[in-house]
XYZ file of C-alpha atoms in Angstrom:
600
model
C -0.001 -0.046 0.001
C 1.039 3.534 -0.443
C 2.927 4.825 2.639
C 1.870 8.498 1.644
C -1.667 7.545 2.493
C -0.770 6.362 6.020
C 0.684 9.655 6.922
C -2.748 11.405 6.666
C -4.263 9.080 9.204
C -1.072 8.712 11.506
C -3.020 7.251 14.406
C -4.032 3.996 12.525
C -0.401 2.496 12.833
C 1.020 4.727 15.520
C 2.870 3.372 18.594
C 1.419 5.124 21.645
C 3.366 5.287 24.940
C 1.568 6.456 28.135
C 3.786 8.602 30.214
C 3.171 9.763 33.755
C 5.362 12.938 34.132
C 5.318 12.691 37.973
C 6.906 9.215 37.923
C 8.967 9.343 34.765
C 12.126 11.288 35.553
C 13.043 13.948 38.082
C 14.994 16.858 36.543
C 15.511 19.071 39.519
C 16.192 16.587 42.426
C 13.050 17.244 44.438
C 11.715 13.647 44.177
C 8.939 14.588 41.817
C 9.119 13.750 37.990
C 8.858 16.761 35.818
C 9.008 17.977 32.257
C 12.600 18.996 32.790
C 13.476 15.416 33.484
C 11.061 13.835 30.908
C 12.529 15.747 28.027
C 15.932 14.254 28.700
C 14.534 10.742 27.990
C 12.738 11.421 24.818
C 15.605 9.877 22.811
C 14.911 6.619 24.718
C 11.289 6.723 23.345
C 12.612 7.587 19.824
C 15.060 4.575 19.944
C 12.241 2.334 21.073
C 10.144 3.473 18.074
C 7.395 5.395 19.804
C 5.491 7.788 17.569
C 2.999 9.116 20.017
C 3.367 10.251 23.658
C 0.214 10.155 25.722
C 0.648 12.356 28.804
C -1.365 11.616 31.931
C -2.726 14.687 33.544
C -0.159 17.347 34.329
C -2.427 20.260 35.337
C -2.600 22.075 38.689
C -4.191 19.812 41.231
C -4.590 19.001 45.063
C -3.378 15.591 43.938
C -5.963 13.484 45.838
C -6.627 11.408 42.695
C -3.176 11.363 41.021
C -3.843 14.498 39.015
C -7.372 13.660 37.868
C -8.719 16.333 40.270
C -7.928 19.416 38.420
C -8.020 22.995 39.674
C -6.946 24.755 36.341
C -7.263 23.345 32.865
C -4.989 26.003 31.294
C -1.689 25.544 33.147
C 0.979 23.072 34.431
C 1.187 21.857 38.007
C 4.187 23.789 39.576
C 5.618 20.462 40.870
C 5.868 19.242 37.386
C 7.173 22.426 35.635
C 6.059 25.364 33.856
C 4.288 26.167 30.616
C 7.582 27.071 29.216
C 9.158 23.645 30.040
C 5.971 21.966 28.558
C 6.592 23.812 25.332
C 10.235 22.812 25.419
C 9.096 19.040 25.879
C 6.824 19.445 22.866
C 9.487 21.017 20.694
C 11.920 18.265 21.320
C 9.272 15.550 20.780
C 8.301 17.080 17.563
C 12.070 17.308 16.480
C 12.196 13.551 17.099
C 9.162 12.870 15.014
C 6.886 12.119 18.042
C 3.472 13.539 18.430
C 1.950 14.235 21.815
C -1.645 13.878 23.159
C -2.810 14.371 26.637
C -5.596 13.296 29.011
C -8.827 15.244 28.571
C -10.534 15.178 31.969
C -13.660 17.216 31.691
C -16.236 14.864 33.331
C -15.528 16.688 36.553
C -13.215 19.139 38.455
C -11.629 19.336 41.792
C -13.785 20.743 44.543
C -11.007 23.266 44.871
C -11.402 24.491 41.420
C -12.340 28.226 41.309
C -15.450 27.308 39.366
C -16.815 25.038 42.058
C -15.800 27.413 44.842
C -17.838 30.075 43.147
C -20.689 27.539 42.469
C -21.077 26.635 46.113
C -20.715 30.227 47.346
C -24.354 30.920 46.412
C -27.221 29.495 44.614
C -27.165 32.523 42.427
C -23.442 32.389 41.659
C -22.450 32.587 37.862
C -21.011 29.118 38.018
C -23.785 27.543 39.891
C -25.309 25.782 36.823
C -21.760 24.482 35.794
C -22.347 21.694 38.274
C -25.322 19.275 39.052
C -27.405 20.140 42.122
C -30.456 18.670 43.791
C -32.443 19.361 46.937
C -33.123 15.716 47.432
C -30.688 13.137 46.013
C -32.047 10.056 44.335
C -31.466 6.652 46.062
C -28.031 5.220 45.044
C -27.563 1.898 43.209
C -24.496 0.391 44.631
C -23.363 -0.905 41.209
C -23.252 2.719 40.052
C -20.582 3.770 42.631
C -17.235 3.572 40.680
C -14.956 3.401 43.902
C -16.710 1.219 46.373
C -13.713 1.156 48.672
C -13.997 4.913 49.185
C -17.621 6.043 48.346
C -21.040 4.752 49.109
C -23.075 7.434 47.322
C -23.216 9.517 44.124
C -24.294 12.637 46.065
C -22.606 14.897 48.563
C -24.306 17.486 50.805
C -22.939 20.945 50.566
C -23.750 22.747 53.891
C -23.047 26.143 52.562
C -25.673 26.111 49.865
C -27.995 23.518 51.373
C -28.098 21.287 48.338
C -26.505 17.989 47.074
C -23.942 17.955 44.276
C -23.513 14.947 42.029
C -20.159 13.108 41.746
C -19.726 10.141 39.495
C -16.231 9.455 41.045
C -14.831 10.869 44.363
C -16.846 13.263 46.474
C -13.988 15.791 45.911
C -14.597 15.656 42.264
C -18.060 17.258 41.431
C -19.267 16.531 37.892
C -19.576 19.251 35.462
C -23.020 19.979 33.906
C -22.502 19.522 30.258
C -26.072 20.474 29.604
C -24.981 24.043 30.185
C -23.809 25.598 26.836
C -21.328 27.689 28.726
C -19.583 24.499 29.916
C -19.514 23.097 26.430
C -18.010 26.316 25.180
C -15.257 26.191 27.837
C -14.412 22.645 27.038
C -13.893 23.708 23.438
C -11.678 26.612 24.588
C -9.633 24.000 26.610
C -9.178 21.806 23.514
C -8.162 24.821 21.419
C -5.739 26.157 24.019
C -3.656 22.963 24.155
C -3.862 22.334 20.380
C -2.344 25.716 19.789
C 0.664 24.539 22.078
C 1.060 21.602 19.888
C -0.956 18.657 21.087
C -2.143 16.294 18.347
C -5.213 15.153 20.269
C -6.597 13.900 23.560
C -7.295 10.660 25.368
C -10.846 11.250 26.628
C -11.387 9.966 30.130
C -14.528 7.804 30.891
C -16.284 8.711 27.696
C -19.717 7.405 28.543
C -19.739 9.566 31.538
C -19.181 12.834 29.741
C -22.853 13.454 29.824
C -24.515 11.946 32.878
C -27.991 11.256 31.253
C -27.766 10.804 27.451
C -31.423 11.293 27.358
C -32.009 8.142 25.179
C -34.292 5.463 26.550
C -32.836 2.729 24.472
C -29.394 3.343 25.866
C -30.749 3.463 29.509
C -32.641 0.162 28.847
C -29.560 -1.559 27.543
C -27.615 -0.780 30.795
C -24.158 -1.369 29.263
C -21.306 -1.645 31.764
C -19.271 1.552 31.831
C -15.740 2.209 32.948
C -14.836 0.524 36.269
C -17.783 -1.747 36.130
C -20.447 0.920 36.531
C -23.714 0.687 34.670
C -24.085 3.609 32.135
C -27.866 3.069 31.882
C -28.428 3.191 35.608
C -26.289 6.240 35.942
C -28.267 8.006 33.225
C -31.639 7.232 34.946
C -30.460 8.423 38.255
C -28.851 11.627 37.116
C -31.842 12.342 34.767
C -34.202 12.300 37.633
C -32.005 14.306 39.928
C -31.394 17.159 37.587
C -34.824 17.180 36.056
C -35.330 20.691 37.474
C -32.132 21.931 35.898
C -30.281 20.066 33.347
C -33.385 18.412 31.762
C -35.170 21.734 31.319
C -31.966 23.050 29.728
C -32.054 20.410 27.178
C -29.522 17.797 28.167
C -27.373 16.896 24.977
C -26.935 13.527 23.678
C -23.358 12.291 24.446
C -22.885 11.415 20.824
C -23.892 14.817 19.636
C -21.489 16.234 22.195
C -18.670 14.071 20.853
C -19.479 15.059 17.271
C -19.232 18.654 18.210
C -15.820 18.150 19.917
C -14.493 16.331 16.852
C -15.795 18.819 14.456
C -14.273 21.696 16.527
C -10.825 19.849 16.566
C -11.053 19.134 12.760
C -11.622 22.847 12.157
C -8.453 23.647 14.093
C -6.340 20.764 12.908
C -7.608 18.049 10.590
C -4.990 15.643 11.752
C -5.940 15.828 15.490
C -7.510 12.686 17.082
C -9.601 11.595 20.021
C -8.643 8.219 21.923
C -11.690 7.178 23.891
C -11.812 5.165 27.186
C -15.017 3.297 26.361
C -15.370 0.079 28.303
C -18.671 -1.295 26.824
C -19.680 -4.380 24.855
C -18.880 -4.103 21.250
C -22.381 -3.123 19.881
C -22.597 -0.288 22.453
C -19.089 0.729 21.893
C -19.315 1.131 18.240
C -21.819 3.987 18.711
C -18.963 6.082 20.253
C -17.113 5.828 16.933
C -20.186 7.397 15.337
C -21.252 4.062 13.942
C -20.443 3.925 10.187
C -19.847 7.638 9.843
C -16.723 7.768 12.215
C -17.336 11.252 13.264
C -17.023 10.924 17.084
C -14.132 9.214 18.838
C -11.228 8.555 16.456
C -9.817 5.403 18.341
C -11.334 3.344 21.119
C -9.576 1.013 23.489
C -10.440 -2.717 23.029
C -11.288 -3.551 26.601
C -13.045 -6.859 25.561
C -10.057 -8.123 23.660
C -7.800 -7.270 26.505
C -9.887 -9.191 28.989
C -10.165 -12.148 26.849
C -6.480 -12.201 26.177
C -5.856 -12.672 29.966
C -8.484 -15.515 30.062
C -6.549 -17.161 27.185
C -3.330 -16.806 29.091
C -4.817 -18.239 32.147
C -6.098 -21.283 30.267
C -3.301 -21.658 27.862
C -5.987 -21.598 25.195
C -6.125 -19.107 22.427
C -9.932 -19.521 21.745
C -11.339 -16.886 24.180
C -9.243 -14.272 22.357
C -9.943 -15.614 19.034
C -13.704 -15.517 19.666
C -13.413 -11.802 20.754
C -11.467 -10.927 17.600
C -14.079 -12.545 15.434
C -16.836 -10.672 17.267
C -15.099 -7.320 17.161
C -16.630 -5.043 14.584
C -14.519 -3.367 12.031
C -14.068 0.306 12.925
C -15.276 3.094 10.508
C -12.940 3.637 7.653
C -10.718 6.376 9.230
C -11.055 5.137 12.709
C -9.028 2.455 14.718
C -8.993 0.174 17.696
C -6.380 0.702 20.386
C -4.816 -2.549 21.783
C -3.177 -2.774 25.055
C -1.727 -5.275 27.734
C -2.640 -2.985 30.593
C -3.285 0.720 31.458
C -2.706 2.970 34.370
C -5.853 1.854 36.226
C -6.766 -1.446 37.613
C -6.583 -4.151 35.083
C -10.382 -4.497 34.845
C -12.051 -7.944 34.202
C -15.606 -6.684 34.398
C -16.592 -8.043 31.117
C -15.796 -11.589 32.069
C -18.326 -13.887 33.743
C -17.923 -14.391 37.434
C -16.507 -17.860 36.726
C -13.986 -16.618 34.144
C -12.989 -13.729 36.382
C -12.274 -16.219 39.156
C -10.026 -18.215 36.681
C -7.952 -15.068 35.925
C -7.726 -14.154 39.606
C -6.487 -17.616 40.488
C -3.911 -17.564 37.730
C -2.619 -14.045 38.101
C -3.704 -12.484 41.352
C -4.821 -15.137 43.931
C -4.287 -12.852 46.934
C -6.993 -10.445 47.835
C -4.359 -7.703 48.072
C -3.682 -8.199 44.397
C -7.286 -7.595 43.501
C -9.312 -4.354 43.460
C -13.047 -3.596 43.542
C -13.741 -7.348 43.100
C -13.365 -6.825 39.326
C -9.723 -6.140 38.696
C -5.978 -6.692 39.272
C -3.522 -4.181 40.401
C -0.565 -5.948 38.993
C 1.637 -5.582 35.931
C 2.151 -8.450 33.372
C 5.736 -9.661 34.227
C 4.832 -10.446 37.837
C 1.529 -12.076 36.800
C 3.534 -14.289 34.533
C 6.227 -15.042 37.157
C 8.879 -13.312 35.151
C 8.816 -15.933 32.424
C 10.427 -14.038 29.658
C 9.340 -16.422 26.898
C 5.777 -15.852 27.954
C 6.098 -12.053 28.396
C 7.826 -11.790 24.919
C 4.925 -13.837 23.338
C 2.265 -11.392 24.817
C 4.048 -8.383 23.387
C 4.443 -9.969 20.061
C 0.724 -10.538 20.239
C 0.055 -6.914 21.121
C 1.927 -5.554 18.089
C 0.459 -8.119 15.650
C -3.133 -7.755 16.507
C -5.232 -5.493 14.240
C -5.183 -2.082 15.799
C -2.890 0.576 17.353
C -0.622 -0.719 20.162
C -0.551 1.341 23.286
C 2.311 0.835 25.896
C 2.173 1.956 29.576
C 5.476 3.343 30.710
C 7.965 0.675 31.970
C 6.295 -1.992 29.932
C 9.273 -2.081 27.493
C 11.496 -3.243 30.273
C 9.134 -5.488 32.176
C 8.434 -3.316 35.250
C 6.316 -4.868 38.015
C 3.980 -3.340 40.655
C 4.589 -2.419 44.368
C 1.679 -3.838 46.225
C 2.866 -1.733 49.216
C 1.325 1.097 47.444
C -2.465 1.739 47.977
C -5.107 0.891 45.278
C -4.532 1.475 41.544
C -1.322 3.378 42.241
C 0.515 0.056 42.863
C 1.508 0.218 39.034
C 2.352 3.865 38.989
C 5.881 3.519 40.497
C 9.006 5.426 39.464
C 10.577 4.635 36.171
C 13.597 2.372 36.281
C 16.489 3.796 34.274
C 19.671 2.394 35.851
C 20.626 -0.195 38.457
C 21.937 2.501 40.797
C 20.497 4.705 43.462
C 16.760 5.317 43.069
C 16.901 3.516 39.714
C 18.113 6.730 38.053
C 14.773 8.192 38.629
C 15.772 10.956 41.012
C 18.675 12.118 43.276
C 16.303 13.001 46.048
C 15.634 11.201 49.301
C 13.106 8.450 48.416
C 10.833 9.701 51.250
C 9.971 12.449 48.874
C 8.673 10.236 46.145
C 4.888 10.042 45.461
C 5.176 6.255 45.463
C 8.207 4.135 46.470
C 10.349 2.118 44.098
C 9.635 -1.543 43.229
C 11.729 -3.833 45.418
C 13.005 -7.349 45.025
C 13.422 -9.364 41.861
C 11.713 -6.657 39.716
C 13.552 -3.762 41.435
C 15.833 -1.451 39.406
C 18.967 -3.370 40.233
C 17.444 -6.215 38.141
C 15.021 -4.401 35.776
C 16.266 -1.174 34.187
C 16.717 0.559 30.772
C 20.497 0.854 30.774
C 21.191 -2.757 31.263
C 18.669 -3.878 28.787
C 19.853 -1.566 26.222
C 23.162 -3.537 26.201
C 21.517 -6.912 26.199
C 20.396 -8.158 22.691
C 17.976 -10.850 24.300
C 16.380 -8.370 26.689
C 12.655 -7.489 26.633
C 13.518 -3.856 25.701
C 15.406 -5.008 22.564
C 12.559 -7.552 21.772
C 9.914 -4.782 21.914
C 12.187 -2.423 19.860
C 12.388 -5.137 17.129
C 8.555 -5.741 17.362
C 7.962 -1.969 16.773
C 10.337 -1.832 13.882
C 8.603 -4.735 12.227
C 5.143 -3.550 13.081
C 5.894 -0.043 11.409
C 7.176 -1.954 8.446
C 3.898 -4.006 8.215
C 1.126 -1.647 7.331
C -0.977 -4.603 6.657
C -1.362 -5.242 10.498
C -2.945 -1.736 11.079
C -4.683 -1.177 7.709
C -5.547 -4.532 6.429
C -8.520 -6.637 6.478
C -7.766 -9.268 9.135
C -9.012 -12.767 9.683
C -8.648 -15.272 12.465
C -7.637 -18.633 10.979
C -8.505 -22.133 12.120
C -5.391 -23.844 13.246
C -6.541 -27.201 14.656
C -4.700 -26.593 17.777
C -6.567 -24.791 20.700
C -3.356 -23.180 22.013
C -2.421 -21.475 18.634
C -3.815 -18.204 17.536
C -3.297 -17.385 13.913
C -4.483 -14.042 12.330
C -3.934 -12.974 8.783
C -3.950 -9.340 7.485
C -4.405 -8.394 3.757
C -4.415 -5.177 1.925
C -3.572 -4.346 -1.789
C -2.521 -7.941 -2.413
C 0.024 -7.985 0.468
C -0.348 -10.466 3.340
C 1.169 -10.756 6.758
C 0.499 -13.794 9.005
C 0.974 -13.796 12.780
C 1.009 -17.007 14.768
C 1.228 -17.419 18.610
C 1.443 -20.407 20.907
C -0.204 -19.941 24.248
C 1.013 -23.338 25.513
C 4.112 -24.332 27.471
C 4.895 -27.055 25.090
C 5.699 -27.426 21.545
C 2.708 -27.413 19.161
C 2.206 -28.231 15.525
C -0.594 -26.684 13.500
C -2.021 -26.701 9.986
C -3.269 -23.558 8.209
C -4.987 -22.877 4.985
C -4.230 -19.584 3.396
C -6.874 -18.975 0.762
C -5.723 -17.246 -2.364
C -1.979 -18.223 -1.817
C -0.212 -21.187 -3.501
C 3.231 -22.698 -4.266
C 4.001 -19.399 -6.315
C 4.689 -17.681 -2.918
C 6.654 -18.295 0.277
C 6.316 -17.104 3.788
C 9.391 -15.243 5.103
C 9.979 -14.863 8.813
C 10.235 -11.355 10.089
C 11.276 -11.964 13.657
C 13.622 -15.001 13.106
C 15.526 -16.471 10.162
C 13.549 -18.906 8.008
C 11.305 -19.387 5.060
C 8.208 -21.706 4.878
C 6.858 -23.111 1.694
C 3.258 -22.738 0.811
C 1.718 -26.054 -0.286
C -1.129 -26.739 -2.732
C -4.331 -24.988 -1.877
C -2.530 -22.654 0.379
C -1.770 -25.243 3.119
C 0.932 -24.450 5.563
C 2.397 -26.639 8.381
C 4.100 -24.923 11.370
C 5.732 -25.963 14.521
C 6.011 -23.504 17.392
C 8.126 -23.843 20.520
C 6.557 -23.204 23.944
C 5.097 -19.642 23.849
C 6.562 -19.430 20.292
C 5.788 -16.643 17.937
C 6.065 -16.162 14.083
C 5.381 -13.145 11.923
C 5.545 -13.994 8.179
C 5.246 -12.116 4.994
C 3.839 -13.767 1.948
C 6.007 -12.917 -1.151
C 7.007 -14.289 -4.499
C 10.331 -15.973 -3.992
C 12.234 -13.362 -5.905
C 10.725 -10.444 -3.999
C 10.890 -12.048 -0.532
C 12.730 -10.300 2.424
C 16.187 -11.713 2.913
C 16.706 -14.596 5.258
C 19.787 -16.244 6.756
C 20.401 -18.339 3.615
C 20.234 -15.342 1.346
C 22.814 -13.596 3.600
C 25.119 -16.712 3.522
C 24.842 -16.817 -0.277
C 25.722 -13.163 -0.682
C 28.801 -13.487 1.674
C 29.911 -16.592 -0.336
C 29.660 -14.721 -3.573
C 31.703 -11.797 -2.167
C 34.443 -14.153 -1.030
C 34.548 -15.942 -4.447
C-alpha cells in the first residue's frame, strides 16, 4: 500500500506510549518527576520506536486522585514544571518525529477549582449551573458507585448552599453539567488552547460519563457496563431524575452529539488531530462512540473486551477466548481504529468476564486479595503475573503488536517493570521509572521519602530491571519490543489490512492474517508451555509464494491449496510475510549466499 496515504491518518499505525510525568524522571532533584526530566529521555522513546506520547494529567491539582482532580485546565502543576518547560518538551518531541496527546478530563473538576468554589458560594453564583445540584438526592444503586472502597453514594451534601451535588467518581470531584452551553464552550476553549501549544489530540477519560444522562431511553434500557464496572444506563436514569429541574429543562445533550461537536471543533483547528476514547462497553454499544459507520465521534477506542479475553486465554493456555473476541469485534469506521493494550494506568479490569471466568484469571494471576481491586480487577503488571517468564512475556508483546489495531504501551512495560503492592489501590502500578541499576533507579537524586510512590523492590527492582542494562543486552525485553515495533511499522497490513482469525486445529495456537492491496502478513502465537504443531490454509495463496519470517530467520513453503504446516516452540511466535520468492525479504540463507559470492 502507498505509505503516503498512511501519514494522513497517522493514528492508525502509531505506537502510543503512556507517560506519567510525575513518575517518569525527576529533573530538579526534588523527588517529583517533571517535564525537565522527561525531556531528557525522549531519545529513549525515539530509539524504542514510539511515535506518539500520551501524557497523563499534568495540570494544577490538590493531587488527591493522582492528578485527575484538576483546579486549572490552562496550566501546568508547579511540581511538574512550567508552561515554558511543557513547550520545550513539545518542541523536542516534534524534533524527534513524535506526536503528543494528553488526557482530557472534563467529566469533573476538583472541589478546589475556582469554578466550584464560586458555584457553592451561592445558589445565584455565575458558576452554579456549571455543576449538577439537587435538593433531594435520588437513592443510590451500589453498582453505580465507581470506587466502592471509598464512596457509598453519588451525592454529597454541601452545607454552605444547602443542596447536594453529583459526583460520579470521588466526592471531591464534582461533575460538570455539560447540559450548560457555557460549559461546552469552555471545554472547546480547553481543547483549542492545548492544540495551539502543539497537542495532536486527547485521550478522553471515561467517555460514557461525559454526559450524565444521554436522554435516550434505548441506551438506558440496555444498561451497558461503563468504566470501572459501573452501569451507564443506571447512571443515566439516576442523574436524569436528579437534575430534572435543571439540566433536563436546559435540554441535556446526547453524548454522541457532544462528541461530534468536539470532533468537528478539533477538525476545524487541525484536521490531523484525534480523540482516543476510554469506552469500556460491549462491542455493539461501543461502536456507537465511533459514530457508527460515519466515524465522526471518537477516532480510536480501547479494546477492553479483547484485553480481558487475552488474559483469560493466558490463564487457560488456550487461544480460543481471544480468538472469539477478535471474530466478534466489529471493524471500525474507515478512518477510525481500535487501540490494543496489555494494561493501562488503572486497575486491570476484568468486568466483562463472567464471574467464573474472572475467578479463573484471579486464581492464575492474582490469587491474593491484596492483588485484586473492587472485586473486578487486578493491580498488577504483566511480568509479575507471569512469574517473570520471559518467553511468555515476549509472546504477549508479540501478540500486542501483531493484533489488528494501534498498540498502546504503559511506561515501563518495555523493560518489564512490575507493581509495588505496598502502594495503595491502583497506584501500585504507578511507581518510578527504572532507568539504571543504581540509586533510586536513576529516577531522582532526592531522598526516596519525597517520592509520591516508592520504588519496586525485590526481583523486579531497578537493580534487576532497568533501561540501561537492557539496552546492552540483545536478548532483553527492551530490545525485543524495539524489534517488534520496527517490524510493526514496516507491516502496514497489520494496522490497515482486512484481518481474519484462521482455524489452526490446535486450541493453544492463535493465527491471524492481515491483507491489503494484495499483500499478506501472517502472525501465529502459541499460548501453551509445550511445542505445538498446526496446519493452516491460506486462501488465495499457493506454491507461487513463500512465507518469510520477520522476527527470526527462516522461510516456509506454501503447499497446494495454500496449506502451511508450522511448529511452534513453547510460547513461540512467528510473523511471516507472503511474497514471491524473488521479492521475499532476505533470510539467513540469502545472507550466507551473498557472503559466499563476495568471497569468491
